[in-house]
mmCIF file of C-alpha atoms in Angstrom:
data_model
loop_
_atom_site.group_PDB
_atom_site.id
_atom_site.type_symbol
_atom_site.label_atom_id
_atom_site.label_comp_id
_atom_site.label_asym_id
_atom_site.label_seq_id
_atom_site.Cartn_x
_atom_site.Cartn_y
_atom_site.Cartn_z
ATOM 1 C CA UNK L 134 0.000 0.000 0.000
ATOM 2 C CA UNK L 135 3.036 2.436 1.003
ATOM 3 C CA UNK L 136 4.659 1.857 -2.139
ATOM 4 C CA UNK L 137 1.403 2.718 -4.232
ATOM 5 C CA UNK L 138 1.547 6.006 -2.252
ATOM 6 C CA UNK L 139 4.744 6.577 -2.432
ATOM 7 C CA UNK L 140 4.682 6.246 -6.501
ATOM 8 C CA UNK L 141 1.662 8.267 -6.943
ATOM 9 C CA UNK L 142 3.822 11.081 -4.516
ATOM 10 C CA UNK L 143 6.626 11.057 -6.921
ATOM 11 C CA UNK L 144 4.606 11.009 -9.934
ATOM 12 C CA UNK L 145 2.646 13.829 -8.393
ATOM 13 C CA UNK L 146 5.172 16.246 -7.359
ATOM 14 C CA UNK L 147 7.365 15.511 -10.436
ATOM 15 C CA UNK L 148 4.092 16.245 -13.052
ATOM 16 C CA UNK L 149 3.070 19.119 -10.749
ATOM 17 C CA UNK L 150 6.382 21.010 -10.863
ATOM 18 C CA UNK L 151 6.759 20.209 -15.007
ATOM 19 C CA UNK L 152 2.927 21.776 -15.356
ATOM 20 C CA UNK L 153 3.591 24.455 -12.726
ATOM 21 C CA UNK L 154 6.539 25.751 -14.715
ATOM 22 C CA UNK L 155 5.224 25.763 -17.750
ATOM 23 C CA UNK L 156 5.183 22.107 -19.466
ATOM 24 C CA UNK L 157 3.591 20.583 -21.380
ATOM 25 C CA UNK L 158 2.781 17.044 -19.738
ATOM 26 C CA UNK L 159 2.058 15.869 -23.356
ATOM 27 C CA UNK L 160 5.742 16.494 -24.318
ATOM 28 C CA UNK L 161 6.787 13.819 -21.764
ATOM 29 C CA UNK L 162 4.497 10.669 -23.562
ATOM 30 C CA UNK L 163 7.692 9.158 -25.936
ATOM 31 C CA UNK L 164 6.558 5.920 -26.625
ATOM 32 C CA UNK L 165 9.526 5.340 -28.581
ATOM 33 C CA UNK L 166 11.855 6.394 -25.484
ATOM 34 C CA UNK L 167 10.023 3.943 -23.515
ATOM 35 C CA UNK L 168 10.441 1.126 -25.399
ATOM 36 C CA UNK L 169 13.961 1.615 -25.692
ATOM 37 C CA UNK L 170 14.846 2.117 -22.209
ATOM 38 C CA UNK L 171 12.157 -0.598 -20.596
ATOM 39 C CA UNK L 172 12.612 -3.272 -23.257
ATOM 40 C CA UNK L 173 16.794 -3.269 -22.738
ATOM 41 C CA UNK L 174 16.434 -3.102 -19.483
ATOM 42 C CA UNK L 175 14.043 -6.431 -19.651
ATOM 43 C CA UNK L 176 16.156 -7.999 -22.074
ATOM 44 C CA UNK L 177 19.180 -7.531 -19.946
ATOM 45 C CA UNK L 178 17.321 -9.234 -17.532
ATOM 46 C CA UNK L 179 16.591 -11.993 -18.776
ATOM 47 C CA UNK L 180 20.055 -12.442 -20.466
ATOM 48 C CA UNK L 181 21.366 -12.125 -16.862
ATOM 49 C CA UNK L 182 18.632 -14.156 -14.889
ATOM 50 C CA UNK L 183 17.525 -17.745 -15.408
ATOM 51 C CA UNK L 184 13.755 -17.887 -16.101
ATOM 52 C CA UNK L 185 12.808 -18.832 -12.649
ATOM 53 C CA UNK L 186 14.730 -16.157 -11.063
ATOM 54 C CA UNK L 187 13.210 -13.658 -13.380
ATOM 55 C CA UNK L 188 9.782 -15.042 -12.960
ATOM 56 C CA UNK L 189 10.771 -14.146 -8.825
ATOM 57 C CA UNK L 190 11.793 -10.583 -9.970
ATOM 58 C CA UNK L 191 8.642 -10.076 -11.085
ATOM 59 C CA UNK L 192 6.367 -11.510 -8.873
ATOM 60 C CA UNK L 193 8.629 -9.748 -5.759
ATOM 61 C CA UNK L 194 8.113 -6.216 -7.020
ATOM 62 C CA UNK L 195 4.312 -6.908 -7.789
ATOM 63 C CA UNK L 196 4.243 -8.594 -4.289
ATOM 64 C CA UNK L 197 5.591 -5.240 -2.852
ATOM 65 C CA UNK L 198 2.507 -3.665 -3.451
ATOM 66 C CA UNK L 199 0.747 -5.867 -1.341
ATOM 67 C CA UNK L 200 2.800 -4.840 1.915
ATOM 68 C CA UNK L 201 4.518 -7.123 4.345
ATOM 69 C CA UNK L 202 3.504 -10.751 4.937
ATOM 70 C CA UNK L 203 5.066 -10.869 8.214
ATOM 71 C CA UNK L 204 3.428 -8.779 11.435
ATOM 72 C CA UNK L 205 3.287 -8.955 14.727
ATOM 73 C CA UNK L 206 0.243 -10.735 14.957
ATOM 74 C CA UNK L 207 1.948 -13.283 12.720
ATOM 75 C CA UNK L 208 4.873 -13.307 15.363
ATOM 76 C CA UNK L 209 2.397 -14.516 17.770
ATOM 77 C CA UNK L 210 0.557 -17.278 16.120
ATOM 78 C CA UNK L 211 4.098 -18.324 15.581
ATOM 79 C CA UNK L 212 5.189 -18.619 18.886
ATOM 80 C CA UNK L 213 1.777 -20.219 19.918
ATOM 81 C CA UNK L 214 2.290 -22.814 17.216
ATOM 82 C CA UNK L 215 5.579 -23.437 18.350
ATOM 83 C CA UNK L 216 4.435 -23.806 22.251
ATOM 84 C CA UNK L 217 1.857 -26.195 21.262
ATOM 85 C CA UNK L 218 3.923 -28.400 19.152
ATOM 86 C CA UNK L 219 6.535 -28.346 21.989
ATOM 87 C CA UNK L 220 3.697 -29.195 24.765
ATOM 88 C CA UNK L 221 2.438 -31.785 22.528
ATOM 89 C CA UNK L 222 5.892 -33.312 21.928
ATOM 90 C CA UNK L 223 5.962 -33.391 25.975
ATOM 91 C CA UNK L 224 2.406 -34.856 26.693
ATOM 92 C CA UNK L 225 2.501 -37.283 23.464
ATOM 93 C CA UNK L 226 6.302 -38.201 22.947
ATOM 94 C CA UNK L 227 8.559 -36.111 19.947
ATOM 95 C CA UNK L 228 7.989 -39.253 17.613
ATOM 96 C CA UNK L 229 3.935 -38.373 18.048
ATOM 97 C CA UNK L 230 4.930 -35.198 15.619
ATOM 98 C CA UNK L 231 5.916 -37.317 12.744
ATOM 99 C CA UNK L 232 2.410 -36.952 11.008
ATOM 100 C CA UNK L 233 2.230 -33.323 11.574
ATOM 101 C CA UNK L 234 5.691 -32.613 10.051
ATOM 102 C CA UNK L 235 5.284 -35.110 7.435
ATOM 103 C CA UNK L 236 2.033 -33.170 6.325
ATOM 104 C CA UNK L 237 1.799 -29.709 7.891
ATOM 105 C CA UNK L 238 -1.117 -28.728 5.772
ATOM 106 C CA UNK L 239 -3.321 -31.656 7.545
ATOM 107 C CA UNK L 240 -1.595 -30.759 11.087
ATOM 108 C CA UNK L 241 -4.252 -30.047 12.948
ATOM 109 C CA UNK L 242 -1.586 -27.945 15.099
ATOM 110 C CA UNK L 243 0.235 -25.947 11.962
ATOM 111 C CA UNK L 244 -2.997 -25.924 9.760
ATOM 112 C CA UNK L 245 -4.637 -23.711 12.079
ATOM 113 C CA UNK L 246 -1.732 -21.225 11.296
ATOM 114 C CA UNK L 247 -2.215 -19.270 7.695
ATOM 115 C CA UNK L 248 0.313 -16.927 8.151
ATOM 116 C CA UNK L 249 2.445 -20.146 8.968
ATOM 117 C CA UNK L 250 1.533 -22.481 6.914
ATOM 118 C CA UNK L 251 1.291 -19.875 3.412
ATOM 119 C CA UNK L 252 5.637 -19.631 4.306
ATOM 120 C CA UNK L 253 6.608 -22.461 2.692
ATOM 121 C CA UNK L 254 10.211 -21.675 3.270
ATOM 122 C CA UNK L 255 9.130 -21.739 7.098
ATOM 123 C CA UNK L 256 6.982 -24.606 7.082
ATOM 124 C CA UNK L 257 10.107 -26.840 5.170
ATOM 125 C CA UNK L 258 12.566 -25.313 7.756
ATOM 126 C CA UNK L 259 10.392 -26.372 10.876
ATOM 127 C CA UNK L 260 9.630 -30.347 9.638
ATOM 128 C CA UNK L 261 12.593 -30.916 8.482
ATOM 129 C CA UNK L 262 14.559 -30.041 11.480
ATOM 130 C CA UNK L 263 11.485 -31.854 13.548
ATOM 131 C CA UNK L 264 12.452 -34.537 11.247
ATOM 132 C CA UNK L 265 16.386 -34.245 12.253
ATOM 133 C CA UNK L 266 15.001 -34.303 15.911
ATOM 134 C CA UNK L 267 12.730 -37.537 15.540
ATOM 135 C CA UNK L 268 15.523 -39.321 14.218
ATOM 136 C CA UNK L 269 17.255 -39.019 17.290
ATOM 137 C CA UNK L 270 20.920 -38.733 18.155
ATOM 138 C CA UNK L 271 22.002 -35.498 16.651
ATOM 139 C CA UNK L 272 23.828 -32.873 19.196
ATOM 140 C CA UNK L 273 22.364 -29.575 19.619
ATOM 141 C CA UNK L 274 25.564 -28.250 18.529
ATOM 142 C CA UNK L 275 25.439 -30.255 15.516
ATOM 143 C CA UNK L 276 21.860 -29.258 14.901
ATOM 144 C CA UNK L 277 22.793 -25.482 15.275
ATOM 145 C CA UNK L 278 25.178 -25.949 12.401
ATOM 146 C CA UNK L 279 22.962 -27.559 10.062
ATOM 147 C CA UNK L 280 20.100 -25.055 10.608
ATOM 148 C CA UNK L 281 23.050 -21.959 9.966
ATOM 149 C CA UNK L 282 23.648 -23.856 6.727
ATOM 150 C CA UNK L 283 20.233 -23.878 5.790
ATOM 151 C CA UNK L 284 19.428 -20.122 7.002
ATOM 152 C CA UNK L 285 22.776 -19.167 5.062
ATOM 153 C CA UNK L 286 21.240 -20.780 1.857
ATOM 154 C CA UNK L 287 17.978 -19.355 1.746
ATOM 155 C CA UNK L 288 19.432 -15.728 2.793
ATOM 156 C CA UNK L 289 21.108 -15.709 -0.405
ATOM 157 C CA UNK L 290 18.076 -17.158 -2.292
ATOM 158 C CA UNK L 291 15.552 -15.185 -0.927
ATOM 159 C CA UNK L 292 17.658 -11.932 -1.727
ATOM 160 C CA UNK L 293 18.960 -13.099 -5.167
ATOM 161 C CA UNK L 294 15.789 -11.010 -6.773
ATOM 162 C CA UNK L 295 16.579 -7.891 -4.658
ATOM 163 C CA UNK L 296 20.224 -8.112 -6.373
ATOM 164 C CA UNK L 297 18.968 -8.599 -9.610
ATOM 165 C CA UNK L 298 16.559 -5.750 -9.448
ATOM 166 C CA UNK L 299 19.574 -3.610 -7.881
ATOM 167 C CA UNK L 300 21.117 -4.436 -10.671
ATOM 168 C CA UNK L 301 18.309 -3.264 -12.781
ATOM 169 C CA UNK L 302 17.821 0.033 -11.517
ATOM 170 C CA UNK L 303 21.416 1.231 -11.388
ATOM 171 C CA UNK L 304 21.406 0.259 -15.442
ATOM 172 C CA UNK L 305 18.038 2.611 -16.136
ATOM 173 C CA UNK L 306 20.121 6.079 -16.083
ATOM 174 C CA UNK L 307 22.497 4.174 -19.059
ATOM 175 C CA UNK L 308 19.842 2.779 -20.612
ATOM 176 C CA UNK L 309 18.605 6.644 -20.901
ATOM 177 C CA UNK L 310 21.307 7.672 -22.046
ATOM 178 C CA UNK L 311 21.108 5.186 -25.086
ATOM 179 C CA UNK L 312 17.804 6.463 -25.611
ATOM 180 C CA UNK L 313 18.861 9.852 -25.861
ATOM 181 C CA UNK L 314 21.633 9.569 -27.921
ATOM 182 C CA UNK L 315 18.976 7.586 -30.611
ATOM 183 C CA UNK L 316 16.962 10.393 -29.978
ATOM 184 C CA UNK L 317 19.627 12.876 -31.004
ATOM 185 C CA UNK L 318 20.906 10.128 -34.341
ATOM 186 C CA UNK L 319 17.009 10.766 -34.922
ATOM 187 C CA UNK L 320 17.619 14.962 -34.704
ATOM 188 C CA UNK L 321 20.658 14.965 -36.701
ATOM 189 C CA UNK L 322 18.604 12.935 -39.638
ATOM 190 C CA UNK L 323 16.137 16.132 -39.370
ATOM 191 C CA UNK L 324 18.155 18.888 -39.227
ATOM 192 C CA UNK L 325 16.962 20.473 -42.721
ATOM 193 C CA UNK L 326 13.716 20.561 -41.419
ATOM 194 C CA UNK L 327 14.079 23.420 -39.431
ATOM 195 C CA UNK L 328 13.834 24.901 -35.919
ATOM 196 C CA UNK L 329 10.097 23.116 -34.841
ATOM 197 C CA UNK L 330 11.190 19.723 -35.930
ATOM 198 C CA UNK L 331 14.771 19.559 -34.670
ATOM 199 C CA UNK L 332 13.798 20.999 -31.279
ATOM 200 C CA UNK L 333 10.980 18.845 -30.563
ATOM 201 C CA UNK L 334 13.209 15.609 -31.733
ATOM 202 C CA UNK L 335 15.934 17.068 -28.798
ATOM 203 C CA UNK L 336 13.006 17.324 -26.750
ATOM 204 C CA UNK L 337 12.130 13.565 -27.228
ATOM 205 C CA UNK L 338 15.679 12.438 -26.718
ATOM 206 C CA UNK L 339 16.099 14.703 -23.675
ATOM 207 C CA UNK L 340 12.985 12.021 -21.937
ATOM 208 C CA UNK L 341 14.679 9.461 -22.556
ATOM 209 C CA UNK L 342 17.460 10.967 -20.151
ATOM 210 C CA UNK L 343 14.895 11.962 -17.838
ATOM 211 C CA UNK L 344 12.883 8.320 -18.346
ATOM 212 C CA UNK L 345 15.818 6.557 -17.014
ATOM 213 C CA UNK L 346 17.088 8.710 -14.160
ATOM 214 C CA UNK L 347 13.654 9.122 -12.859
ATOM 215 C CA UNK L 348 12.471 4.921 -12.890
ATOM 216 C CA UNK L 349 16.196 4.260 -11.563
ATOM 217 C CA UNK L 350 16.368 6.814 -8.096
ATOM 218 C CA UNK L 351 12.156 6.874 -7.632
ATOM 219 C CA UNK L 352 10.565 3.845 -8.233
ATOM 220 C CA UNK L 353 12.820 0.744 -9.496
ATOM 221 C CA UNK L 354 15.430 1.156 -7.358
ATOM 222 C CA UNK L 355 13.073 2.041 -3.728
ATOM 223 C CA UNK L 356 10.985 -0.970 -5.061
ATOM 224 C CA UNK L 357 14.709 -3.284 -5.082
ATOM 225 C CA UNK L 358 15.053 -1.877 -1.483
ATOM 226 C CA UNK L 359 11.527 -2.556 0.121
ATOM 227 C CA UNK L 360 11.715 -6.294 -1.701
ATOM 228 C CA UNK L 361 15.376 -6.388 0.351
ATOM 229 C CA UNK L 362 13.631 -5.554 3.642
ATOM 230 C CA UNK L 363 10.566 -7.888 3.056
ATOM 231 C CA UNK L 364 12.511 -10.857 2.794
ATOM 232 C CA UNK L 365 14.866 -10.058 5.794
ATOM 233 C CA UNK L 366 11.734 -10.102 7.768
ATOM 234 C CA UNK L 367 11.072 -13.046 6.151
ATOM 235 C CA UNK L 368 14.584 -14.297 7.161
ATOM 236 C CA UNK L 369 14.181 -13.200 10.855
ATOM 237 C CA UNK L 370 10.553 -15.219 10.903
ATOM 238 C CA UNK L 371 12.815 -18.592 10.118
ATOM 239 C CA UNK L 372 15.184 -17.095 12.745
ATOM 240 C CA UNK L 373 12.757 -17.148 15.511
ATOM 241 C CA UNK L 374 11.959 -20.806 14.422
ATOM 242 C CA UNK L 375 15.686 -21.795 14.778
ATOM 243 C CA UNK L 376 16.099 -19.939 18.366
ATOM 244 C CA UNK L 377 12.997 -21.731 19.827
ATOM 245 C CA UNK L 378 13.701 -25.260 18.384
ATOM 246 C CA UNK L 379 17.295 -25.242 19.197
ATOM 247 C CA UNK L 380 16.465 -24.337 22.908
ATOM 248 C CA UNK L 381 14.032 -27.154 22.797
ATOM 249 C CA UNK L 382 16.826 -29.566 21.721
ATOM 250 C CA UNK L 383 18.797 -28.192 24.641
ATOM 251 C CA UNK L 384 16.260 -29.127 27.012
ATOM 252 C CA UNK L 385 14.331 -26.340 27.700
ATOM 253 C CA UNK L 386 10.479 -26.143 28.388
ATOM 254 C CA UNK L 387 8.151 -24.894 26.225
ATOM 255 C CA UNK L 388 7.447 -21.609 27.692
ATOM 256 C CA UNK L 389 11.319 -21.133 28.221
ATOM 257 C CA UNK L 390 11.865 -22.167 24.351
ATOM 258 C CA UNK L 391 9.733 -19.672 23.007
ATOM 259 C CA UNK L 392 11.255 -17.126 24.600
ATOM 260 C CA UNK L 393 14.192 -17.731 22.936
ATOM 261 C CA UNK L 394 12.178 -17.674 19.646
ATOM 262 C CA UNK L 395 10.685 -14.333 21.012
ATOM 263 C CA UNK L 396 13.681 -12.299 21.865
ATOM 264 C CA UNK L 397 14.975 -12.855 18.200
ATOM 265 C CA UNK L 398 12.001 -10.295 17.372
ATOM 266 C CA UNK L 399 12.840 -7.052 16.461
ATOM 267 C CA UNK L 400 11.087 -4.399 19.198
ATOM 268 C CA UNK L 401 9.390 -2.711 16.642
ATOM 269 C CA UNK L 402 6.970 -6.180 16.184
ATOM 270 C CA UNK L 403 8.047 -7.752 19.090
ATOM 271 C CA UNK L 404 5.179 -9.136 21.237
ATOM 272 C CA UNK L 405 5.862 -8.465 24.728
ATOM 273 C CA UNK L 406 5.982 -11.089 27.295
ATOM 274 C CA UNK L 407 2.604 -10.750 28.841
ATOM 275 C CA UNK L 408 1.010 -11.094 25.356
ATOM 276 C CA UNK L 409 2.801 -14.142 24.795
ATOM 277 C CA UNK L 410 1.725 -15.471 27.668
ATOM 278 C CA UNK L 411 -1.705 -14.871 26.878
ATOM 279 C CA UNK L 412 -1.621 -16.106 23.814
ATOM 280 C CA UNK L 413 -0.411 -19.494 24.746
ATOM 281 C CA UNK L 414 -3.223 -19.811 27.390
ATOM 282 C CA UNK L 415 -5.524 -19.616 24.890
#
């Protein structure tokens, strides 16, 4: 939602000041310019991106507009889902979990859990290191290593599209610049034509400058950021998982456990203690 505002705020103020001085907003419509600059920029993606990856480019800035997946409401179902798969573990045995982590989405503990069980990257990290745990035999420290492995992998996966798009946005003011210099190839094939002709044709190329500066430092590249903080939140989510699961391993009880997972949160969506607590009663 922020990043629909923000858009229409830069689009807003940078139209405003062009009509308020004088401009024409006409004058700034170069569908030729456009092409140029948005279709190189796409084909350099793709030269530079597998398909998949691309496809998550995509679907990561249109997800943007959506907002954040991750709040502190969905903090707290976590650590409730966590506290009742550790009390259940306690009153039932660990290897009672095997057909919860072997199906999550027919749990009847994680199923209750949207916000949970719609994170597939969270959902695989959980079973699968219940699934190290039910096989028995594996050290905590040993299991601390093997979930920094897996943490360490999907870090780099999950920000591979923010790169990419990086990438993207530092390449629009070029891109412009290729633009404009057609744009002025375009000019200097219409100089005999006189003053009207030549100086709207420099006024084309000149957008195509503008075009590319413009989607690089006001929309692509803020869009590359925001996608870079969404999925660290989506990193620390998995992080709270690890904390609470590894001080289970260790020995500790439930309640103690997902404190661990809790003081992971950062304090701006950190629940506090006493709403934990509540939330676990319930």
């Amino acid at each position: 939602m922020f990043v629909i505002i923000g858009i229409v705020v830069v689009m807003g103020c940078m139209l405003g000041g062009f009509i308020w001085s004088g401009g024409d907003p006409r004058l700034l419509v170069q569908p030729s310019e456009f092409l140029v600059i948005i279709g190189c920029v796409i084909g350099a993606m793709l030269v530079g991106n597998p398909l998949p990856a691309f496809i998550r480019i995509i679907t990561g800035a249109i997800g943007t507009l959506k907002g954040p997946a991750i709040s502190k409401q969905a903090y707290i179902d976590l650590l409730k889902m966590l506290y009742e798969i550790f009390q259940f573990a306690k009153r039932e045995g660990l290897i009672a979990l095997e057909p919860h982590v072997e199906n999550p989405e027919s749990s009847s503990i994680m199923s209750k859990y949207t916000t949970f069980i719609n994170n597939h990257h969270a959902v695989d990290f959980l079973c699968d290191t219940l699934k190290v745990l039910l096989s028995g035999g594996v050290p905590a420290h040993d299991l601390d290593d093997l979930m920094d492995a897996d943490l360490e992998t999907l870090h780099h996966f999950e920000h591979g599209p923010t790169a990419s798009l990086t990438t993207a946005a530092d390449a629009f003011p070029a891109i412009g610049i290729v633009a404009a210099v057609l744009g002025i190839i375009v000019t200097m094939m219409s100089i005999s034509e006189g003053p009207e002709v030549v100086g709207h044709h420099v006024g084309a190329a000149l957008v195509g400058t503008f075009t590319g500066v413009l989607l690089s430092y006001c929309i692509v590249g803020p869009i590359a950021q925001i996608m870079g903080t969404y999925a660290s939140m989506d990193g620390k989510y998995v992080l709270v998982i690890k904390a609470a699961v590894l001080a289970y391993a260790k020995g500790s009880p439930a309640n103690v456990a997902i404190e661990f997972g809790r003081r992971v949160i950062d304090p701006t969506m950190r629940p506090s203690f006493k709403e934990t607590e509540e939330a676990c009663k319930r």
